[in-house]
XYZ file of N, CA and C in Angstrom:
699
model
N -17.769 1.016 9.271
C -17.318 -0.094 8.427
C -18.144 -1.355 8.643
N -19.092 -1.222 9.524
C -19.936 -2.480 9.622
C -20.713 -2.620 8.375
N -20.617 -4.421 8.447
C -21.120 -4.877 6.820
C -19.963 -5.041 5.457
N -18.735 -4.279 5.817
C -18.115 -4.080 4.603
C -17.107 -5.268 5.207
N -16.640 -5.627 3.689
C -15.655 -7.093 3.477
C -14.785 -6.546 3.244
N -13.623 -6.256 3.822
C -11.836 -5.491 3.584
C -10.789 -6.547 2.895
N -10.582 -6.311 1.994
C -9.490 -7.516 1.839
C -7.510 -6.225 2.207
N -6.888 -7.006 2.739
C -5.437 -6.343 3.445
C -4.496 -7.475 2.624
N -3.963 -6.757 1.807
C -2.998 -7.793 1.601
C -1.465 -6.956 1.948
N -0.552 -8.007 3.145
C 0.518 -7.671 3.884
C -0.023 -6.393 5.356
N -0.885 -7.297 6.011
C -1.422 -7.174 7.050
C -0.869 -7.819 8.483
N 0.401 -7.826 8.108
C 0.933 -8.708 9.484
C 1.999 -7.532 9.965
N 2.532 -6.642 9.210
C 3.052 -5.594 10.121
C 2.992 -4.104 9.334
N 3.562 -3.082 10.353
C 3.576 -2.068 9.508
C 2.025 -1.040 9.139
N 2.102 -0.479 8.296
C 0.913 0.298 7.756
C -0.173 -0.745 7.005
N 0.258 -2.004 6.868
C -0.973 -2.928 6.641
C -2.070 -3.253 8.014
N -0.855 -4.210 9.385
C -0.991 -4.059 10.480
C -1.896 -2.947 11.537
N -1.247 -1.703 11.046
C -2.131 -0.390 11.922
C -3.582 -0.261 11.211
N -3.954 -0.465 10.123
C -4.727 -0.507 9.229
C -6.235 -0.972 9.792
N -5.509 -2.717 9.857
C -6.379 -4.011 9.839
C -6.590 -3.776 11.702
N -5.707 -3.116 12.446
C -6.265 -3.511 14.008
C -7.469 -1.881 13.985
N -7.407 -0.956 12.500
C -8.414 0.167 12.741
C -9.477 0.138 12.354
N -9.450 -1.079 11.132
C -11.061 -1.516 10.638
C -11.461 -2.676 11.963
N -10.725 -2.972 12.264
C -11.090 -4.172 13.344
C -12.167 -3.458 14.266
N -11.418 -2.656 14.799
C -12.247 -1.380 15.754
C -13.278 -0.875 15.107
N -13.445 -0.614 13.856
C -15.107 0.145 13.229
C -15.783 -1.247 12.891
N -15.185 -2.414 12.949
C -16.530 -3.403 12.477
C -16.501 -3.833 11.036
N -14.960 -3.687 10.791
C -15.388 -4.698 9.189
C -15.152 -5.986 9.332
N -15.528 -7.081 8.298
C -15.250 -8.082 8.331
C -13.428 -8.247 7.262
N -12.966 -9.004 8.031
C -11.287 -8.887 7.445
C -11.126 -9.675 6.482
N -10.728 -9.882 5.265
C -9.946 -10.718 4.783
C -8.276 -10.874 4.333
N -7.044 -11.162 4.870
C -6.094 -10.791 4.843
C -5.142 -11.699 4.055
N -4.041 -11.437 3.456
C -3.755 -12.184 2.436
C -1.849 -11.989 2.657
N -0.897 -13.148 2.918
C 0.491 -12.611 2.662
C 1.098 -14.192 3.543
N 2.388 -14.150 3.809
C 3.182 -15.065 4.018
C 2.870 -15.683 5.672
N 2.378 -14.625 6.265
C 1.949 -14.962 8.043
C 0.580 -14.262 7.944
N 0.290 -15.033 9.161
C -0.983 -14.413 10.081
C -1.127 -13.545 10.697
N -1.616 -12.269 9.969
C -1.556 -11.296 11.519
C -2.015 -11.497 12.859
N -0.878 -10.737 13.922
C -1.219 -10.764 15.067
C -2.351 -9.923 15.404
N -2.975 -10.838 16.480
C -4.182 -9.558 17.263
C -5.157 -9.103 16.160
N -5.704 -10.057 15.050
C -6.448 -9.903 14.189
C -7.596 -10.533 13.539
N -8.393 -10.570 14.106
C -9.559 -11.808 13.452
C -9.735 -11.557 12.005
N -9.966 -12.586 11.562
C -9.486 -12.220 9.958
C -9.774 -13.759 9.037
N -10.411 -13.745 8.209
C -9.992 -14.897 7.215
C -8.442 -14.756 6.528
N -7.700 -16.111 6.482
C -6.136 -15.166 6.422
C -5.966 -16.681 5.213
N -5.329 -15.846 3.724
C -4.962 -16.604 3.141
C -3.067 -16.678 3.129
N -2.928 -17.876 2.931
C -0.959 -17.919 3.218
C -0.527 -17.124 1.223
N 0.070 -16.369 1.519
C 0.242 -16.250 -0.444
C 1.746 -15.103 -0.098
N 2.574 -16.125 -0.907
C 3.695 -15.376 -0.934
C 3.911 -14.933 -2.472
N 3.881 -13.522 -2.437
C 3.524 -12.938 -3.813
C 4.388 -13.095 -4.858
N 5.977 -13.405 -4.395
C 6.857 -14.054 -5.673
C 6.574 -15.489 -6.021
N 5.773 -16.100 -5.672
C 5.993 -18.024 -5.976
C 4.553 -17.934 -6.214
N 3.624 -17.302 -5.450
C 2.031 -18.306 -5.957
C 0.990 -17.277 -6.989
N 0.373 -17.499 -7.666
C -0.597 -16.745 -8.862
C -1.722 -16.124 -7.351
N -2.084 -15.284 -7.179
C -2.609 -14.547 -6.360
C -4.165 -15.251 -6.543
N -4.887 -15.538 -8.096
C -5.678 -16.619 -8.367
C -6.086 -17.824 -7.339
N -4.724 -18.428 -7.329
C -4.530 -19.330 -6.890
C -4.734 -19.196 -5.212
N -4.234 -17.903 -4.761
C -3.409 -18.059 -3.240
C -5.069 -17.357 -2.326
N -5.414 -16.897 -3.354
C -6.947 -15.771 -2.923
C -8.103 -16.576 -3.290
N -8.211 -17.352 -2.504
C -9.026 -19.089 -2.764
C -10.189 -18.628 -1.550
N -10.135 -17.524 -0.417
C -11.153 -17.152 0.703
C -12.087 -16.118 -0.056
N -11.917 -15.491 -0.606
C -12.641 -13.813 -1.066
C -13.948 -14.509 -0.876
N -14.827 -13.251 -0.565
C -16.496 -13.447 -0.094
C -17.048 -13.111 -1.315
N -18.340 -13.365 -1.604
C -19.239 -13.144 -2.592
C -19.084 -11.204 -3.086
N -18.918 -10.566 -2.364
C -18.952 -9.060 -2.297
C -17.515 -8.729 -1.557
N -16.801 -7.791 -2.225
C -15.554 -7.203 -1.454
C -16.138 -5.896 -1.828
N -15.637 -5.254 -0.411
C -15.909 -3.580 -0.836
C -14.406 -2.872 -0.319
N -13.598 -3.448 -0.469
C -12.493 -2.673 -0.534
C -11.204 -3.808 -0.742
N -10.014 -3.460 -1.425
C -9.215 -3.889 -1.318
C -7.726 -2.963 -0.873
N -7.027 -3.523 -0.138
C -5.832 -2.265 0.113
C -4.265 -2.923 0.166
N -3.438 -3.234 -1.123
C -2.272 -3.535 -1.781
C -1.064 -2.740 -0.475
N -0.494 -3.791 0.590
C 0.361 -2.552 1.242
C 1.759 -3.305 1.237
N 2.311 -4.650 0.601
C 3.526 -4.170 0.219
C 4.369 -3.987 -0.706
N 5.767 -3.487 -0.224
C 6.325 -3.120 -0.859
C 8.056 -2.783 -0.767
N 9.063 -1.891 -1.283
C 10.085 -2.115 -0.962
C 10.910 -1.061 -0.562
N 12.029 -0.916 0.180
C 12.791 0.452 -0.120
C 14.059 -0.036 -0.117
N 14.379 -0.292 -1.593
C 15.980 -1.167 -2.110
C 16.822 0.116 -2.613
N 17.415 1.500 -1.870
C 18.308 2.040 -1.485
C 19.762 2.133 -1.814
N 19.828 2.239 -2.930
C 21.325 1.479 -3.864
C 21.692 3.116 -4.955
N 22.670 3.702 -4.749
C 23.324 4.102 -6.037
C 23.012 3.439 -7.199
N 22.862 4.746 -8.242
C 22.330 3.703 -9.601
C 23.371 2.847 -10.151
N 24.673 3.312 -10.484
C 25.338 2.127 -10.772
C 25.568 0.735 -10.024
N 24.614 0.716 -8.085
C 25.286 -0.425 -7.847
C 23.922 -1.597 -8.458
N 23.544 -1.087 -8.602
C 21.731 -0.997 -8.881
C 22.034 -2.312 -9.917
N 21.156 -3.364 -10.162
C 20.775 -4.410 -10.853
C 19.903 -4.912 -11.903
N 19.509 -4.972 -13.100
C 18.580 -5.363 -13.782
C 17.483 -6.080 -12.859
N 18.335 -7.247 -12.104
C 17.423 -7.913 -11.006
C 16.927 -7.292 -10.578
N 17.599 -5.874 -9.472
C 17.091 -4.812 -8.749
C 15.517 -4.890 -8.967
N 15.747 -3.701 -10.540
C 14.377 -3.342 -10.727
C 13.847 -4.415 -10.966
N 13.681 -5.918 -11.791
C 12.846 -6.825 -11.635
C 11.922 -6.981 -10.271
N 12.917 -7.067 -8.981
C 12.239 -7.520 -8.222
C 11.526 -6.509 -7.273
N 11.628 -4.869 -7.725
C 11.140 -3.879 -7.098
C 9.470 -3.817 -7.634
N 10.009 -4.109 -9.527
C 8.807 -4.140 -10.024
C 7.763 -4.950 -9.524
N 8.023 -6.650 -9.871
C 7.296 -7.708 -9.296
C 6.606 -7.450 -8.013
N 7.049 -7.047 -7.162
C 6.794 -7.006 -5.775
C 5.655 -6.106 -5.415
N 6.269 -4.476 -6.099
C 5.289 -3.116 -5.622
C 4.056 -3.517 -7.114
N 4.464 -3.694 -8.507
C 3.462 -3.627 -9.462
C 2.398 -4.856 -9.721
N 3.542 -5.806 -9.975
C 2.693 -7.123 -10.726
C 2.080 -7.542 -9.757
N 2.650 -7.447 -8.188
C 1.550 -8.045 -7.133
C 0.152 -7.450 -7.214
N 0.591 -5.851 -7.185
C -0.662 -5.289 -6.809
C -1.843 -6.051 -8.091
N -1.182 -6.066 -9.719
C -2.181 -6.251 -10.464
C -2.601 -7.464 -10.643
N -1.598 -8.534 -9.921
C -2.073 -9.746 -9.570
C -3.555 -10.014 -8.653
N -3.787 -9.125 -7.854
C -4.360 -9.791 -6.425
C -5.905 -8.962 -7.156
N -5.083 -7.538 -7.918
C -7.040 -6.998 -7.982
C -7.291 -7.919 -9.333
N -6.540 -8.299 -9.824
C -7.028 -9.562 -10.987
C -8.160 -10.392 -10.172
N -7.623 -11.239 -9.420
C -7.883 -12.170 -8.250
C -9.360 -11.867 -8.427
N -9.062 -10.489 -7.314
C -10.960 -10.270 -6.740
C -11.592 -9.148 -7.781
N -11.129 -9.021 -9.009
C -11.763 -7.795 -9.840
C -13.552 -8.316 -9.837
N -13.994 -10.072 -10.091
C -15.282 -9.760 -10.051
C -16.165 -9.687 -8.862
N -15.301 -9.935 -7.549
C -16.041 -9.630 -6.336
C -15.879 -8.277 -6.023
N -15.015 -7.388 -6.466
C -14.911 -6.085 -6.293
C -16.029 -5.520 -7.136
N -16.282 -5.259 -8.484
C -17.059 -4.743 -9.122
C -18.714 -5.146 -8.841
N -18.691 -6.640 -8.200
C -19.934 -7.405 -7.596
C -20.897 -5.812 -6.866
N -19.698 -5.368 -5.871
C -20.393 -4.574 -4.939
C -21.020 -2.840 -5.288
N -20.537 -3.134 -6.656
C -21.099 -1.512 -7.273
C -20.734 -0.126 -6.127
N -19.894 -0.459 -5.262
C -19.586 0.573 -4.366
C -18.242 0.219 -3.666
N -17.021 0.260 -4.259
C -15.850 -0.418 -3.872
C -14.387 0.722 -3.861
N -13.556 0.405 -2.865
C -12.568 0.921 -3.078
C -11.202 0.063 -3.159
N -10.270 0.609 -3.673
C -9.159 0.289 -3.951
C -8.255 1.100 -3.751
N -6.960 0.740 -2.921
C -5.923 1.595 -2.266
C -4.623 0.885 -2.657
N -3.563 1.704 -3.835
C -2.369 1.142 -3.725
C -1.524 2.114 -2.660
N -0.062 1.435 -2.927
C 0.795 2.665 -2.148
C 1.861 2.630 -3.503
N 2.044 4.372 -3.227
C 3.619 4.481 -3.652
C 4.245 4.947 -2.844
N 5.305 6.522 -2.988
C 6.433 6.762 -2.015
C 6.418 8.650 -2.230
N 7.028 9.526 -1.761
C 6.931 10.417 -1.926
C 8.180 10.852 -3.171
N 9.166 9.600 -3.117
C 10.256 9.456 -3.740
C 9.889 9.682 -5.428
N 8.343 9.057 -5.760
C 7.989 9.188 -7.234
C 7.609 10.285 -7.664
N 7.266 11.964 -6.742
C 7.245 12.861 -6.684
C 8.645 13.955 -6.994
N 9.539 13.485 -5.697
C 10.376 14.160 -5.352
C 11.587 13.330 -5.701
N 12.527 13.850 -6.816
C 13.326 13.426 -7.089
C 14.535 13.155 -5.566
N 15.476 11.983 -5.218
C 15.803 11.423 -4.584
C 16.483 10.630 -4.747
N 18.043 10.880 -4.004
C 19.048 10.100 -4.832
C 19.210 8.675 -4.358
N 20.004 7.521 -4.808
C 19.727 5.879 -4.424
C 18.150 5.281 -4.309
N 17.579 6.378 -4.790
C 15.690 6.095 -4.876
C 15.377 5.203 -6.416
N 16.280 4.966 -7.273
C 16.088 4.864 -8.941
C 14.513 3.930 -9.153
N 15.491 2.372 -8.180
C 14.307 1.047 -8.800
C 13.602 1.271 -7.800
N 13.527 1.601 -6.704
C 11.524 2.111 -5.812
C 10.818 3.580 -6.426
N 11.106 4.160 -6.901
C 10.940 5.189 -8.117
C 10.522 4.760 -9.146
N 11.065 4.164 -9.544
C 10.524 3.260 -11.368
C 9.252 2.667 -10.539
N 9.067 1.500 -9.653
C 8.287 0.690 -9.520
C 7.273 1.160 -8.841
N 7.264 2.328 -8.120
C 6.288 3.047 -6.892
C 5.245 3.922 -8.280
N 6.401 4.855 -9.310
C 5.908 5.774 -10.426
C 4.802 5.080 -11.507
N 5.335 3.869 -11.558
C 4.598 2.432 -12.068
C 3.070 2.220 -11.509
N 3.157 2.221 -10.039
C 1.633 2.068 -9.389
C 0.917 3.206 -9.288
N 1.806 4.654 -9.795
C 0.570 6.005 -9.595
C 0.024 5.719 -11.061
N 0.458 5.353 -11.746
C 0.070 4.723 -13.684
C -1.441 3.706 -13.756
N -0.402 3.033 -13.040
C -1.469 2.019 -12.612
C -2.942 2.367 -11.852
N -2.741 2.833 -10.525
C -3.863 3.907 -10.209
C -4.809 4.351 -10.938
N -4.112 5.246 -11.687
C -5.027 6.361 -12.285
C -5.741 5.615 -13.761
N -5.167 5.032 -14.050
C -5.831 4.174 -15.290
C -6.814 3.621 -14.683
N -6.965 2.541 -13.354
C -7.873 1.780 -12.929
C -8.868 2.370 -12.395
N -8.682 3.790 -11.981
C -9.478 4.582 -11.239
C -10.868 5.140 -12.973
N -10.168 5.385 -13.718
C -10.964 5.605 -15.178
C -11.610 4.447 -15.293
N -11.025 3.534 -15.574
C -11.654 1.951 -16.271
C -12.662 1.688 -15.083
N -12.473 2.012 -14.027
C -13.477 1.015 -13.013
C -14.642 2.354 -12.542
N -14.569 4.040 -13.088
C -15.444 4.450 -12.309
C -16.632 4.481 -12.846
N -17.223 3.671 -13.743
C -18.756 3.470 -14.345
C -18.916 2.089 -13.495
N -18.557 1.742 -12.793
C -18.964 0.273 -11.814
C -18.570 1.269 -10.075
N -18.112 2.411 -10.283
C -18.312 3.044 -8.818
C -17.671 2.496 -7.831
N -16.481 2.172 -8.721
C -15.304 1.223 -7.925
C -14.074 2.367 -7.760
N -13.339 2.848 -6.830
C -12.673 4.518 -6.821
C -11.287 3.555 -6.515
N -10.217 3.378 -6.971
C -8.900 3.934 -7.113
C -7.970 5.105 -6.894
N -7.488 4.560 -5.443
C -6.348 6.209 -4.731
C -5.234 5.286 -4.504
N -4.153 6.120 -4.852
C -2.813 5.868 -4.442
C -2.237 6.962 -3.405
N -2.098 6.332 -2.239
C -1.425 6.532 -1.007
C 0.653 7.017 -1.392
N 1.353 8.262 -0.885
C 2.297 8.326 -1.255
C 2.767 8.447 0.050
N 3.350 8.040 1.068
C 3.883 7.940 2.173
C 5.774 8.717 1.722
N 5.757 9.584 2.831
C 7.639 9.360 3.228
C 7.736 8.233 4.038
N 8.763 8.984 4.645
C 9.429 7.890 5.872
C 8.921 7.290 7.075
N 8.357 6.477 7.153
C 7.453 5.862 8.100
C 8.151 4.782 8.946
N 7.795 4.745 10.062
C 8.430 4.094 11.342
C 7.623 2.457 11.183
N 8.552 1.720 9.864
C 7.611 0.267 9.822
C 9.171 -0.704 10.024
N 8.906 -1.970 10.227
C 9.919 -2.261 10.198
C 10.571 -2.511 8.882
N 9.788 -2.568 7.762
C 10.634 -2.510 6.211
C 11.585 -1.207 6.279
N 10.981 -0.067 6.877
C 12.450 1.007 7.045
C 13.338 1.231 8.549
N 13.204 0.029 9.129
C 14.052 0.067 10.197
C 15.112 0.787 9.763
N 15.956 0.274 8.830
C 17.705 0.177 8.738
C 17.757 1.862 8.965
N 16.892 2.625 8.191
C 17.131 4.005 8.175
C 16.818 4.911 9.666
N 15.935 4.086 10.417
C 15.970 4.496 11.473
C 16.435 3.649 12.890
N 17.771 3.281 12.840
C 18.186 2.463 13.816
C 18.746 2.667 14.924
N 19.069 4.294 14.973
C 19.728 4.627 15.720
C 18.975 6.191 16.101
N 19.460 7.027 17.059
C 18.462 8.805 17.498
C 19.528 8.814 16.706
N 20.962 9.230 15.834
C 21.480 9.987 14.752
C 20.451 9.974 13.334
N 19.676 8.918 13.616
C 19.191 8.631 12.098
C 17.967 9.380 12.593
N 17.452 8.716 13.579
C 15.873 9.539 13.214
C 15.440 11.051 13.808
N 16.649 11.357 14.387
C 16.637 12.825 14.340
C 17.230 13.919 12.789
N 17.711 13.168 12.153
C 18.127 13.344 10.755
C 17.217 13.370 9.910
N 16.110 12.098 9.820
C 15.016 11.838 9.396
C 13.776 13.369 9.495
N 13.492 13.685 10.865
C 12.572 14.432 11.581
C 13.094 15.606 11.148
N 14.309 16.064 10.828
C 14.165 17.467 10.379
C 14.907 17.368 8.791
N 14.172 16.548 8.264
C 14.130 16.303 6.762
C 13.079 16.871 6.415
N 11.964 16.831 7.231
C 10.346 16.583 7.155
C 9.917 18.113 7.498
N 9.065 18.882 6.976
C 8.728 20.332 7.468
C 8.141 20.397 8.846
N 7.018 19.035 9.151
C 6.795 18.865 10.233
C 7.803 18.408 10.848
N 8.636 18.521 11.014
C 9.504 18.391 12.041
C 9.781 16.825 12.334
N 8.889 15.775 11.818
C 9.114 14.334 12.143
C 8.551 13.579 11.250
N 9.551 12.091 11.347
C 8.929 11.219 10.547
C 7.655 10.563 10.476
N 7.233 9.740 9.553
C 5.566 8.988 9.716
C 5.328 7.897 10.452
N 3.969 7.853 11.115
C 4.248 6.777 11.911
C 3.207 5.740 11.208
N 2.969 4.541 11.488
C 1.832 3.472 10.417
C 0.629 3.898 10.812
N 0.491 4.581 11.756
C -1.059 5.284 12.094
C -1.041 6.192 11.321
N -0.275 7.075 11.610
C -0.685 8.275 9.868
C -1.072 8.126 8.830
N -0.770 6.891 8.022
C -0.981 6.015 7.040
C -2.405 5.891 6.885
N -2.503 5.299 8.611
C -3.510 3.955 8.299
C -4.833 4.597 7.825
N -4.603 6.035 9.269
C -6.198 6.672 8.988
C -6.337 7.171 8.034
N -5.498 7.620 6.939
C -5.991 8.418 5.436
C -6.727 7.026 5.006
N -5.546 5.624 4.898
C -6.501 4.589 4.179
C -7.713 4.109 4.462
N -8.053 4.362 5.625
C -9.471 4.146 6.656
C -10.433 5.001 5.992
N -9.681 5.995 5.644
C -11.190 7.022 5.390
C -11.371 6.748 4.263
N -10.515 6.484 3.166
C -10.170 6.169 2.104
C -11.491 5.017 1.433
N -11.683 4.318 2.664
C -12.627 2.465 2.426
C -14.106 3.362 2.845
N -14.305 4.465 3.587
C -15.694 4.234 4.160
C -16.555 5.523 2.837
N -17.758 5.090 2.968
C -18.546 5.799 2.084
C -18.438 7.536 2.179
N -17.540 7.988 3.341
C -17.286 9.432 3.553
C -16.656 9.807 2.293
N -15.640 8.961 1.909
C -14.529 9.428 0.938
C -15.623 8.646 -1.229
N -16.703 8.688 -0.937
C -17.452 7.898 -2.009
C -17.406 9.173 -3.033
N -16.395 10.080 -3.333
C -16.327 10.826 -4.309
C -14.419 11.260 -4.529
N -14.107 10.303 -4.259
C -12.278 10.873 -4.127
C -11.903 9.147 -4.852
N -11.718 9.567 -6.027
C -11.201 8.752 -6.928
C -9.889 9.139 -7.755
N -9.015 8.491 -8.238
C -7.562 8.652 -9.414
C -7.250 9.570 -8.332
N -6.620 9.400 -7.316
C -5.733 10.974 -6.993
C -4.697 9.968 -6.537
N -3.822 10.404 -6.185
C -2.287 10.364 -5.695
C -1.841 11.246 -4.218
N -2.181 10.789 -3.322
C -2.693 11.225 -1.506
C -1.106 11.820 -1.266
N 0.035 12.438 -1.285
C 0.669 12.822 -0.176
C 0.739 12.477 0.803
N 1.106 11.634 2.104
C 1.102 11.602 3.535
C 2.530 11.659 3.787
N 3.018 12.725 4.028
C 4.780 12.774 4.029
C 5.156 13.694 4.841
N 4.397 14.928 5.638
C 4.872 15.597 6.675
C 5.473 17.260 5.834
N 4.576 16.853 4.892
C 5.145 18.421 3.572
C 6.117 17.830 3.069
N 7.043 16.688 2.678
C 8.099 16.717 2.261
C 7.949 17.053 0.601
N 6.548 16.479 0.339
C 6.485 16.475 -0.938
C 6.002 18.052 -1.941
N 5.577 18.968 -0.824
C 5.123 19.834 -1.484
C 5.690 21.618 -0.648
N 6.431 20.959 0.599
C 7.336 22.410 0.886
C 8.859 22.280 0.609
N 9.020 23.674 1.068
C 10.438 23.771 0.665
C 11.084 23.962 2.651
């Protein structure tokens, strides 16, 4: 990763976090973008809280050349559909969609600048695998594999590649609540064919490989990282 400009947006914990301390280690230069500073991270760090500021506006650091950008948050709002809200999905949408298309707005001409760029959203395994109290992170996760795969077409004559990351259950603190207790995450672990839930390193290294010129032919796909949930029985 030496030489390459990373932009992390929601790099202060979680699968953004494991991410940004793994390019740190190969030698990219960071640029990180969200409400705090990551810890233990050298980094150009812009403050941008994605419901209040135009990403335009908040992504005021980007370098002359970005060669990767990687969109990591997002939500898991867990509700029966009737308790479920118009708001709900508003703010599942806003958060997992319009951010993401906010921020590659932002750097679309420093991204395409580099004629060799990647781009990483996330969804869930939930937009796969039907899943009950899943409705509005389903709508909004199913939203960014759309999104994906369109951008991955439109941008691959500039050699700019678009993958969407589909994670299960991962040990971040956005899914604490589900794992708060050994009843839960032994419940969790034999949900999973492998036998256990995800951890933000599992994540991180698909997205790692995802940024370096190894992966310079893996464009529009939709990644699985879920432990088989998504494709055994």
């Amino acid at each position: 990763m030496q030489g390459k400009n990373i932009l992390i947006i929601g790099a202060s914990s979680g699968i953004g976090h494991a991410l940004a301390l793994q390019l740190q280690d190969q030698g990219a230069t960071l640029f990180t973008a969200g409400r705090t500073q990551p810890e233990g991270i050298q980094s150009t760090h812009m403050v941008w809280d994605i419901t209040q500021t135009p990403a335009v506006d908040a992504l005021n650091q980007l370098p002359d050349t970005l060669h990767g950008l990687v969109y990591c948050p997002g939500t898991i709002n867990l509700k029966p559909f009737q308790r479920l809200t118009l708001d709900d999905y508003r703010r599942d949408f806003e958060l997992n969609v319009l951010g993401a298309v906010s921020a590659i707005h932002a750097s679309y001409a420093v991204i395409k600048k580099s004629k060799s760029a990647s781009i990483i959203l996330f969804s869930t395994v939930a937009a796969k695998l039907g899943m009950g109290m899943h409705s509005s992170v389903s709508v909004a996760k199913s939203a960014v594999e759309g999104l994906g795969k369109s951008l991955a077409a439109e941008l691959a004559p500039f050699n700019v590649r678009v993958n969407v990351l589909a994670p299960s259950l991962t040990d971040t603190p956005l899914a604490g609540f589900l794992l708060g207790d050994d009843t839960k995450r032994e419940a969790a672990n034999k949900r999973h064919p492998l036998n256990r839930y995800g951890t933000p390193e599992d994540i991180a290294g698909m997205a790692a490989y995802l940024l370096t010129d190894q992966a310079s032919w893996i464009t529009g796909q939709v990644i699985g990282i879920d432990g088989g949930m998504g494709s055994l029985k």
